[in-house]
Amino acid sequence: MRSEQLSQFEKDLEELSITLSSEQIDQFLKYYEMLIEKNKVMNLTAITAFDEVLKKHFIDSLSLIKVCDLKKEISMIDVGTGAGFPGIPLKIAFPNLKLTLLDSLQKRVFFLQEVSEALGLHDVETVHGRAEDFAKPDQLREKFDLCVSRAVANLSTLSEYCLPYIKVGGKFISYKSEKVSMDSGESKTEAEQAEHAITVLGGKMTEQKSFFLPSSDISRTFIVIEKCRPTPKQYPRKAGTASKKPL
């Protein structure tokens, strides 16, 4: 059964035009085993079945290739990475990425360190803290070419968390939930509501791309925001403000 599911994983990768070596496939398998083992003692994911993790975590993370060239040298931060999605799958598939994983829970950060070491991933930095705290000038402000996030928050709030990390000319790409129907208009409405915040924070929305994950009825929307000018120094606001009072 697992071999069939792995075969489907490889077909899904092919549909995304991603080719992995046997070593990279082994890294994904090791990551899965570590995820399931650690999930027994702490809450990392509600999705645990092998085929579902392959599709809903690994393939979903890698679908970023649809809107971003990941084969060049890129410094990337994954804000609110949780169990390492999308950052770790992207790093496995594209080893050239220089990756920073940011999460507010220390136990998750320890897990991500263990995964990075066990998988032999290089150029991976794990950071424990809130997004608001590390976006300061003496920390990680405007240090990255790319910021990604699969975190559950509205786009206005996410933009305030994420845009300060990006260099002018870089991009913030938000993974919007599979629960957002491609036909419902919800994603468009959320994007429209966020336009003011994005502009204030120095960004410009350049693309919305909705699609189904390979061989599934799971929909995903990417919202691509380019950083046009430096984020004003008063942003992000102090912890909790962006979620309570979105711009």
PDB file of N, CA and C in Angstrom, residues 88-178:
ATOM      1  N   ILE A  88      10.291  23.143   5.346  1.00  0.00           N
ATOM      2  CA  ILE A  88      11.127  21.936   5.264  1.00  0.00           C
ATOM      3  C   ILE A  88      10.950  21.206   3.925  1.00  0.00           C
ATOM      4  N   PRO A  89       9.706  20.951   3.466  1.00  0.00           N
ATOM      5  CA  PRO A  89       9.581  20.319   2.143  1.00  0.00           C
ATOM      6  C   PRO A  89      10.260  21.121   1.028  1.00  0.00           C
ATOM      7  N   LEU A  90      10.143  22.443   1.084  1.00  0.00           N
ATOM      8  CA  LEU A  90      10.787  23.279   0.065  1.00  0.00           C
ATOM      9  C   LEU A  90      12.303  23.152   0.131  1.00  0.00           C
ATOM     10  N   LYS A  91      12.843  23.083   1.330  1.00  0.00           N
ATOM     11  CA  LYS A  91      14.296  22.952   1.501  1.00  0.00           C
ATOM     12  C   LYS A  91      14.789  21.587   1.010  1.00  0.00           C
ATOM     13  N   ILE A  92      14.017  20.531   1.273  1.00  0.00           N
ATOM     14  CA  ILE A  92      14.404  19.198   0.789  1.00  0.00           C
ATOM     15  C   ILE A  92      14.455  19.192  -0.744  1.00  0.00           C
ATOM     16  N   ALA A  93      13.416  19.726  -1.368  1.00  0.00           N
ATOM     17  CA  ALA A  93      13.313  19.691  -2.828  1.00  0.00           C
ATOM     18  C   ALA A  93      14.251  20.680  -3.510  1.00  0.00           C
ATOM     19  N   PHE A  94      14.527  21.795  -2.830  1.00  0.00           N
ATOM     20  CA  PHE A  94      15.370  22.841  -3.403  1.00  0.00           C
ATOM     21  C   PHE A  94      16.470  23.192  -2.395  1.00  0.00           C
ATOM     22  N   PRO A  95      17.524  22.381  -2.350  1.00  0.00           N
ATOM     23  CA  PRO A  95      18.571  22.543  -1.331  1.00  0.00           C
ATOM     24  C   PRO A  95      19.298  23.882  -1.401  1.00  0.00           C
ATOM     25  N   ASN A  96      19.170  24.573  -2.527  1.00  0.00           N
ATOM     26  CA  ASN A  96      19.832  25.868  -2.701  1.00  0.00           C
ATOM     27  C   ASN A  96      19.205  26.966  -1.843  1.00  0.00           C
ATOM     28  N   LEU A  97      17.994  26.732  -1.344  1.00  0.00           N
ATOM     29  CA  LEU A  97      17.326  27.737  -0.517  1.00  0.00           C
ATOM     30  C   LEU A  97      18.068  27.926   0.798  1.00  0.00           C
ATOM     31  N   LYS A  98      18.222  29.177   1.190  1.00  0.00           N
ATOM     32  CA  LYS A  98      18.766  29.491   2.522  1.00  0.00           C
ATOM     33  C   LYS A  98      17.556  29.790   3.395  1.00  0.00           C
ATOM     34  N   LEU A  99      17.266  28.890   4.334  1.00  0.00           N
ATOM     35  CA  LEU A  99      15.966  28.875   5.008  1.00  0.00           C
ATOM     36  C   LEU A  99      16.039  29.286   6.476  1.00  0.00           C
ATOM     37  N   THR A 100      15.094  30.154   6.863  1.00  0.00           N
ATOM     38  CA  THR A 100      14.881  30.477   8.272  1.00  0.00           C
ATOM     39  C   THR A 100      13.460  30.073   8.635  1.00  0.00           C
ATOM     40  N   LEU A 101      13.327  29.305   9.711  1.00  0.00           N
ATOM     41  CA  LEU A 101      12.030  28.847  10.202  1.00  0.00           C
ATOM     42  C   LEU A 101      11.712  29.578  11.493  1.00  0.00           C
ATOM     43  N   LEU A 102      10.612  30.301  11.516  1.00  0.00           N
ATOM     44  CA  LEU A 102      10.231  31.099  12.683  1.00  0.00           C
ATOM     45  C   LEU A 102       8.940  30.568  13.278  1.00  0.00           C
ATOM     46  N   ASP A 103       8.967  30.266  14.579  1.00  0.00           N
ATOM     47  CA  ASP A 103       7.757  29.812  15.252  1.00  0.00           C
ATOM     48  C   ASP A 103       7.763  30.275  16.705  1.00  0.00           C
ATOM     49  N   SER A 104       6.563  30.486  17.241  1.00  0.00           N
ATOM     50  CA  SER A 104       6.439  31.050  18.587  1.00  0.00           C
ATOM     51  C   SER A 104       6.503  30.007  19.698  1.00  0.00           C
ATOM     52  N   LEU A 105       6.473  28.707  19.323  1.00  0.00           N
ATOM     53  CA  LEU A 105       6.491  27.654  20.345  1.00  0.00           C
ATOM     54  C   LEU A 105       7.851  26.955  20.366  1.00  0.00           C
ATOM     55  N   GLN A 106       8.525  27.016  21.503  1.00  0.00           N
ATOM     56  CA  GLN A 106       9.866  26.466  21.623  1.00  0.00           C
ATOM     57  C   GLN A 106       9.924  24.975  21.304  1.00  0.00           C
ATOM     58  N   LYS A 107       8.921  24.218  21.734  1.00  0.00           N
ATOM     59  CA  LYS A 107       8.930  22.764  21.481  1.00  0.00           C
ATOM     60  C   LYS A 107       8.933  22.455  19.986  1.00  0.00           C
ATOM     61  N   ARG A 108       8.198  23.252  19.219  1.00  0.00           N
ATOM     62  CA  ARG A 108       8.190  23.043  17.766  1.00  0.00           C
ATOM     63  C   ARG A 108       9.544  23.393  17.166  1.00  0.00           C
ATOM     64  N   VAL A 109      10.151  24.434  17.669  1.00  0.00           N
ATOM     65  CA  VAL A 109      11.472  24.846  17.168  1.00  0.00           C
ATOM     66  C   VAL A 109      12.504  23.757  17.445  1.00  0.00           C
ATOM     67  N   PHE A 110      12.450  23.147  18.621  1.00  0.00           N
ATOM     68  CA  PHE A 110      13.355  22.025  18.930  1.00  0.00           C
ATOM     69  C   PHE A 110      13.142  20.876  17.944  1.00  0.00           C
ATOM     70  N   PHE A 111      11.878  20.587  17.652  1.00  0.00           N
ATOM     71  CA  PHE A 111      11.560  19.528  16.686  1.00  0.00           C
ATOM     72  C   PHE A 111      12.152  19.851  15.314  1.00  0.00           C
ATOM     73  N   LEU A 112      12.012  21.081  14.875  1.00  0.00           N
ATOM     74  CA  LEU A 112      12.540  21.490  13.570  1.00  0.00           C
ATOM     75  C   LEU A 112      14.065  21.392  13.529  1.00  0.00           C
ATOM     76  N   GLN A 113      14.711  21.674  14.648  1.00  0.00           N
ATOM     77  CA  GLN A 113      16.165  21.507  14.728  1.00  0.00           C
ATOM     78  C   GLN A 113      16.538  20.033  14.581  1.00  0.00           C
ATOM     79  N   GLU A 114      15.791  19.168  15.261  1.00  0.00           N
ATOM     80  CA  GLU A 114      16.038  17.725  15.172  1.00  0.00           C
ATOM     81  C   GLU A 114      15.867  17.231  13.739  1.00  0.00           C
ATOM     82  N   VAL A 115      14.813  17.698  13.075  1.00  0.00           N
ATOM     83  CA  VAL A 115      14.547  17.288  11.689  1.00  0.00           C
ATOM     84  C   VAL A 115      15.677  17.746  10.770  1.00  0.00           C
ATOM     85  N   SER A 116      16.073  18.995  10.901  1.00  0.00           N
ATOM     86  CA  SER A 116      17.132  19.538  10.041  1.00  0.00           C
ATOM     87  C   SER A 116      18.426  18.753  10.195  1.00  0.00           C
ATOM     88  N   GLU A 117      18.757  18.410  11.427  1.00  0.00           N
ATOM     89  CA  GLU A 117      19.986  17.646  11.686  1.00  0.00           C
ATOM     90  C   GLU A 117      19.861  16.217  11.157  1.00  0.00           C
ATOM     91  N   ALA A 118      18.730  15.580  11.419  1.00  0.00           N
ATOM     92  CA  ALA A 118      18.541  14.184  10.998  1.00  0.00           C
ATOM     93  C   ALA A 118      18.526  14.051   9.478  1.00  0.00           C
ATOM     94  N   LEU A 119      18.016  15.060   8.793  1.00  0.00           N
ATOM     95  CA  LEU A 119      17.920  15.017   7.337  1.00  0.00           C
ATOM     96  C   LEU A 119      19.176  15.559   6.653  1.00  0.00           C
ATOM     97  N   GLY A 120      20.110  16.091   7.454  1.00  0.00           N
ATOM     98  CA  GLY A 120      21.336  16.633   6.890  1.00  0.00           C
ATOM     99  C   GLY A 120      21.110  17.890   6.073  1.00  0.00           C
ATOM    100  N   LEU A 121      20.142  18.711   6.488  1.00  0.00           N
ATOM    101  CA  LEU A 121      19.843  19.947   5.766  1.00  0.00           C
ATOM    102  C   LEU A 121      20.801  21.056   6.202  1.00  0.00           C
ATOM    103  N   HIS A 122      21.363  21.743   5.251  1.00  0.00           N
ATOM    104  CA  HIS A 122      22.304  22.833   5.539  1.00  0.00           C
ATOM    105  C   HIS A 122      21.638  24.180   5.279  1.00  0.00           C
ATOM    106  N   ASP A 123      22.218  25.222   5.854  1.00  0.00           N
ATOM    107  CA  ASP A 123      21.673  26.576   5.689  1.00  0.00           C
ATOM    108  C   ASP A 123      20.228  26.658   6.157  1.00  0.00           C
ATOM    109  N   VAL A 124      19.957  26.057   7.315  1.00  0.00           N
ATOM    110  CA  VAL A 124      18.641  26.155   7.939  1.00  0.00           C
ATOM    111  C   VAL A 124      18.821  26.764   9.323  1.00  0.00           C
ATOM    112  N   GLU A 125      18.159  27.888   9.562  1.00  0.00           N
ATOM    113  CA  GLU A 125      18.188  28.536  10.872  1.00  0.00           C
ATOM    114  C   GLU A 125      16.798  28.429  11.485  1.00  0.00           C
ATOM    115  N   THR A 126      16.729  28.021  12.747  1.00  0.00           N
ATOM    116  CA  THR A 126      15.444  27.963  13.445  1.00  0.00           C
ATOM    117  C   THR A 126      15.408  29.077  14.483  1.00  0.00           C
ATOM    118  N   VAL A 127      14.296  29.785  14.521  1.00  0.00           N
ATOM    119  CA  VAL A 127      14.168  30.942  15.416  1.00  0.00           C
ATOM    120  C   VAL A 127      12.902  30.791  16.243  1.00  0.00           C
ATOM    121  N   HIS A 128      13.061  30.898  17.564  1.00  0.00           N
ATOM    122  CA  HIS A 128      11.913  30.841  18.473  1.00  0.00           C
ATOM    123  C   HIS A 128      11.497  32.255  18.827  1.00  0.00           C
ATOM    124  N   GLY A 129      10.266  32.609  18.486  1.00  0.00           N
ATOM    125  CA  GLY A 129       9.781  33.935  18.845  1.00  0.00           C
ATOM    126  C   GLY A 129       8.556  34.314  18.042  1.00  0.00           C
ATOM    127  N   ARG A 130       7.995  35.460  18.382  1.00  0.00           N
ATOM    128  CA  ARG A 130       6.843  35.986  17.660  1.00  0.00           C
ATOM    129  C   ARG A 130       7.316  36.768  16.450  1.00  0.00           C
ATOM    130  N   ALA A 131       6.495  36.762  15.419  1.00  0.00           N
ATOM    131  CA  ALA A 131       6.845  37.468  14.187  1.00  0.00           C
ATOM    132  C   ALA A 131       7.106  38.945  14.453  1.00  0.00           C
ATOM    133  N   GLU A 132       6.323  39.548  15.365  1.00  0.00           N
ATOM    134  CA  GLU A 132       6.475  40.975  15.642  1.00  0.00           C
ATOM    135  C   GLU A 132       7.843  41.301  16.236  1.00  0.00           C
ATOM    136  N   ASP A 133       8.418  40.376  16.994  1.00  0.00           N
ATOM    137  CA  ASP A 133       9.652  40.658  17.731  1.00  0.00           C
ATOM    138  C   ASP A 133      10.905  40.589  16.870  1.00  0.00           C
ATOM    139  N   PHE A 134      10.899  39.731  15.853  1.00  0.00           N
ATOM    140  CA  PHE A 134      12.118  39.550  15.062  1.00  0.00           C
ATOM    141  C   PHE A 134      12.143  40.396  13.791  1.00  0.00           C
ATOM    142  N   ALA A 135      11.099  41.212  13.593  1.00  0.00           N
ATOM    143  CA  ALA A 135      11.058  42.085  12.413  1.00  0.00           C
ATOM    144  C   ALA A 135      11.647  43.462  12.713  1.00  0.00           C
ATOM    145  N   LYS A 136      12.415  43.554  13.789  1.00  0.00           N
ATOM    146  CA  LYS A 136      13.044  44.830  14.153  1.00  0.00           C
ATOM    147  C   LYS A 136      14.373  44.995  13.415  1.00  0.00           C
ATOM    148  N   PRO A 137      14.830  46.253  13.257  1.00  0.00           N
ATOM    149  CA  PRO A 137      16.059  46.521  12.486  1.00  0.00           C
ATOM    150  C   PRO A 137      17.295  45.765  12.968  1.00  0.00           C
ATOM    151  N   ASP A 138      17.404  45.527  14.274  1.00  0.00           N
ATOM    152  CA  ASP A 138      18.588  44.829  14.796  1.00  0.00           C
ATOM    153  C   ASP A 138      18.402  43.313  14.778  1.00  0.00           C
ATOM    154  N   GLN A 139      17.287  42.847  14.204  1.00  0.00           N
ATOM    155  CA  GLN A 139      17.011  41.413  14.132  1.00  0.00           C
ATOM    156  C   GLN A 139      17.020  40.947  12.667  1.00  0.00           C
ATOM    157  N   LEU A 140      15.853  40.612  12.127  1.00  0.00           N
ATOM    158  CA  LEU A 140      15.788  40.023  10.779  1.00  0.00           C
ATOM    159  C   LEU A 140      15.039  40.908   9.786  1.00  0.00           C
ATOM    160  N   ARG A 141      14.873  42.168  10.112  1.00  0.00           N
ATOM    161  CA  ARG A 141      14.097  43.066   9.254  1.00  0.00           C
ATOM    162  C   ARG A 141      14.741  43.231   7.879  1.00  0.00           C
ATOM    163  N   GLU A 142      13.917  43.048   6.830  1.00  0.00           N
ATOM    164  CA  GLU A 142      14.319  43.245   5.435  1.00  0.00           C
ATOM    165  C   GLU A 142      15.612  42.496   5.082  1.00  0.00           C
ATOM    166  N   LYS A 143      15.682  41.233   5.542  1.00  0.00           N
ATOM    167  CA  LYS A 143      16.858  40.388   5.300  1.00  0.00           C
ATOM    168  C   LYS A 143      16.613  39.315   4.223  1.00  0.00           C
ATOM    169  N   PHE A 144      15.362  39.174   3.758  1.00  0.00           N
ATOM    170  CA  PHE A 144      15.030  38.002   2.941  1.00  0.00           C
ATOM    171  C   PHE A 144      14.502  38.369   1.556  1.00  0.00           C
ATOM    172  N   ASP A 145      14.787  37.477   0.605  1.00  0.00           N
ATOM    173  CA  ASP A 145      14.248  37.616  -0.751  1.00  0.00           C
ATOM    174  C   ASP A 145      12.790  37.182  -0.806  1.00  0.00           C
ATOM    175  N   LEU A 146      12.445  36.222   0.056  1.00  0.00           N
ATOM    176  CA  LEU A 146      11.117  35.616   0.004  1.00  0.00           C
ATOM    177  C   LEU A 146      10.622  35.293   1.402  1.00  0.00           C
ATOM    178  N   CYS A 147       9.362  35.601   1.656  1.00  0.00           N
ATOM    179  CA  CYS A 147       8.694  35.181   2.895  1.00  0.00           C
ATOM    180  C   CYS A 147       7.477  34.365   2.500  1.00  0.00           C
ATOM    181  N   VAL A 148       7.304  33.217   3.138  1.00  0.00           N
ATOM    182  CA  VAL A 148       6.130  32.379   2.908  1.00  0.00           C
ATOM    183  C   VAL A 148       5.436  32.109   4.230  1.00  0.00           C
ATOM    184  N   SER A 149       4.138  31.845   4.150  1.00  0.00           N
ATOM    185  CA  SER A 149       3.409  31.486   5.362  1.00  0.00           C
ATOM    186  C   SER A 149       2.153  30.699   5.013  1.00  0.00           C
ATOM    187  N   ARG A 150       1.989  29.586   5.726  1.00  0.00           N
ATOM    188  CA  ARG A 150       0.746  28.811   5.646  1.00  0.00           C
ATOM    189  C   ARG A 150      -0.081  29.041   6.909  1.00  0.00           C
ATOM    190  N   ALA A 151       0.324  30.021   7.700  1.00  0.00           N
ATOM    191  CA  ALA A 151      -0.363  30.290   8.962  1.00  0.00           C
ATOM    192  C   ALA A 151      -1.806  30.704   8.705  1.00  0.00           C
ATOM    193  N   VAL A 152      -2.679  30.380   9.665  1.00  0.00           N
ATOM    194  CA  VAL A 152      -4.087  30.724   9.546  1.00  0.00           C
ATOM    195  C   VAL A 152      -4.309  32.104  10.150  1.00  0.00           C
ATOM    196  N   ALA A 153      -4.440  33.090   9.285  1.00  0.00           N
ATOM    197  CA  ALA A 153      -4.732  34.463   9.698  1.00  0.00           C
ATOM    198  C   ALA A 153      -5.202  35.201   8.460  1.00  0.00           C
ATOM    199  N   ASN A 154      -5.946  36.297   8.659  1.00  0.00           N
ATOM    200  CA  ASN A 154      -6.383  37.035   7.476  1.00  0.00           C
ATOM    201  C   ASN A 154      -5.186  37.731   6.841  1.00  0.00           C
ATOM    202  N   LEU A 155      -5.324  38.071   5.575  1.00  0.00           N
ATOM    203  CA  LEU A 155      -4.198  38.558   4.793  1.00  0.00           C
ATOM    204  C   LEU A 155      -3.660  39.896   5.309  1.00  0.00           C
ATOM    205  N   SER A 156      -4.530  40.744   5.830  1.00  0.00           N
ATOM    206  CA  SER A 156      -4.073  42.017   6.400  1.00  0.00           C
ATOM    207  C   SER A 156      -3.106  41.771   7.558  1.00  0.00           C
ATOM    208  N   THR A 157      -3.494  40.871   8.443  1.00  0.00           N
ATOM    209  CA  THR A 157      -2.656  40.542   9.606  1.00  0.00           C
ATOM    210  C   THR A 157      -1.354  39.871   9.176  1.00  0.00           C
ATOM    211  N   LEU A 158      -1.471  38.894   8.275  1.00  0.00           N
ATOM    212  CA  LEU A 158      -0.272  38.200   7.793  1.00  0.00           C
ATOM    213  C   LEU A 158       0.703  39.156   7.118  1.00  0.00           C
ATOM    214  N   SER A 159       0.172  40.106   6.380  1.00  0.00           N
ATOM    215  CA  SER A 159       1.037  41.062   5.684  1.00  0.00           C
ATOM    216  C   SER A 159       1.836  41.901   6.679  1.00  0.00           C
ATOM    217  N   GLU A 160       1.216  42.269   7.782  1.00  0.00           N
ATOM    218  CA  GLU A 160       1.942  43.041   8.797  1.00  0.00           C
ATOM    219  C   GLU A 160       3.014  42.191   9.472  1.00  0.00           C
ATOM    220  N   TYR A 161       2.751  40.898   9.620  1.00  0.00           N
ATOM    221  CA  TYR A 161       3.766  40.000  10.176  1.00  0.00           C
ATOM    222  C   TYR A 161       4.915  39.776   9.202  1.00  0.00           C
ATOM    223  N   CYS A 162       4.593  39.658   7.923  1.00  0.00           N
ATOM    224  CA  CYS A 162       5.557  39.124   6.956  1.00  0.00           C
ATOM    225  C   CYS A 162       6.293  40.153   6.108  1.00  0.00           C
ATOM    226  N   LEU A 163       5.605  41.192   5.658  1.00  0.00           N
ATOM    227  CA  LEU A 163       6.251  42.151   4.761  1.00  0.00           C
ATOM    228  C   LEU A 163       7.494  42.817   5.354  1.00  0.00           C
ATOM    229  N   PRO A 164       7.537  43.082   6.669  1.00  0.00           N
ATOM    230  CA  PRO A 164       8.758  43.702   7.212  1.00  0.00           C
ATOM    231  C   PRO A 164      10.018  42.859   7.040  1.00  0.00           C
ATOM    232  N   TYR A 165       9.878  41.549   6.843  1.00  0.00           N
ATOM    233  CA  TYR A 165      11.055  40.676   6.715  1.00  0.00           C
ATOM    234  C   TYR A 165      11.689  40.714   5.319  1.00  0.00           C
ATOM    235  N   ILE A 166      10.959  41.253   4.357  1.00  0.00           N
ATOM    236  CA  ILE A 166      11.400  41.129   2.968  1.00  0.00           C
ATOM    237  C   ILE A 166      12.183  42.349   2.507  1.00  0.00           C
ATOM    238  N   LYS A 167      13.221  42.083   1.743  1.00  0.00           N
ATOM    239  CA  LYS A 167      13.979  43.155   1.092  1.00  0.00           C
ATOM    240  C   LYS A 167      13.100  43.822   0.043  1.00  0.00           C
ATOM    241  N   VAL A 168      13.362  45.091  -0.246  1.00  0.00           N
ATOM    242  CA  VAL A 168      12.688  45.739  -1.369  1.00  0.00           C
ATOM    243  C   VAL A 168      13.043  44.964  -2.641  1.00  0.00           C
ATOM    244  N   GLY A 169      12.022  44.627  -3.409  1.00  0.00           N
ATOM    245  CA  GLY A 169      12.221  43.792  -4.600  1.00  0.00           C
ATOM    246  C   GLY A 169      11.914  42.326  -4.361  1.00  0.00           C
ATOM    247  N   GLY A 170      11.750  41.952  -3.092  1.00  0.00           N
ATOM    248  CA  GLY A 170      11.419  40.570  -2.748  1.00  0.00           C
ATOM    249  C   GLY A 170       9.915  40.344  -2.734  1.00  0.00           C
ATOM    250  N   LYS A 171       9.507  39.145  -2.306  1.00  0.00           N
ATOM    251  CA  LYS A 171       8.092  38.772  -2.343  1.00  0.00           C
ATOM    252  C   LYS A 171       7.637  38.118  -1.045  1.00  0.00           C
ATOM    253  N   PHE A 172       6.391  38.372  -0.707  1.00  0.00           N
ATOM    254  CA  PHE A 172       5.680  37.618   0.325  1.00  0.00           C
ATOM    255  C   PHE A 172       4.601  36.821  -0.393  1.00  0.00           C
ATOM    256  N   ILE A 173       4.599  35.506  -0.202  1.00  0.00           N
ATOM    257  CA  ILE A 173       3.590  34.645  -0.831  1.00  0.00           C
ATOM    258  C   ILE A 173       2.802  33.933   0.261  1.00  0.00           C
ATOM    259  N   SER A 174       1.515  34.204   0.274  1.00  0.00           N
ATOM    260  CA  SER A 174       0.621  33.629   1.283  1.00  0.00           C
ATOM    261  C   SER A 174      -0.109  32.421   0.720  1.00  0.00           C
ATOM    262  N   TYR A 175      -0.029  31.305   1.453  1.00  0.00           N
ATOM    263  CA  TYR A 175      -0.805  30.103   1.130  1.00  0.00           C
ATOM    264  C   TYR A 175      -2.187  30.289   1.765  1.00  0.00           C
ATOM    265  N   LYS A 176      -3.201  30.429   0.953  1.00  0.00           N
ATOM    266  CA  LYS A 176      -4.540  30.546   1.513  1.00  0.00           C
ATOM    267  C   LYS A 176      -5.200  29.178   1.536  1.00  0.00           C
ATOM    268  N   SER A 177      -6.039  28.979   2.515  1.00  0.00           N
ATOM    269  CA  SER A 177      -6.583  27.667   2.854  1.00  0.00           C
ATOM    270  C   SER A 177      -7.305  26.978   1.711  1.00  0.00           C
ATOM    271  N   GLU A 178      -7.206  25.647   1.727  1.00  0.00           N
ATOM    272  CA  GLU A 178      -7.971  24.839   0.779  1.00  0.00           C
ATOM    273  C   GLU A 178      -9.468  25.031   0.992  1.00  0.00           C
TER     274      GLU A 178
END
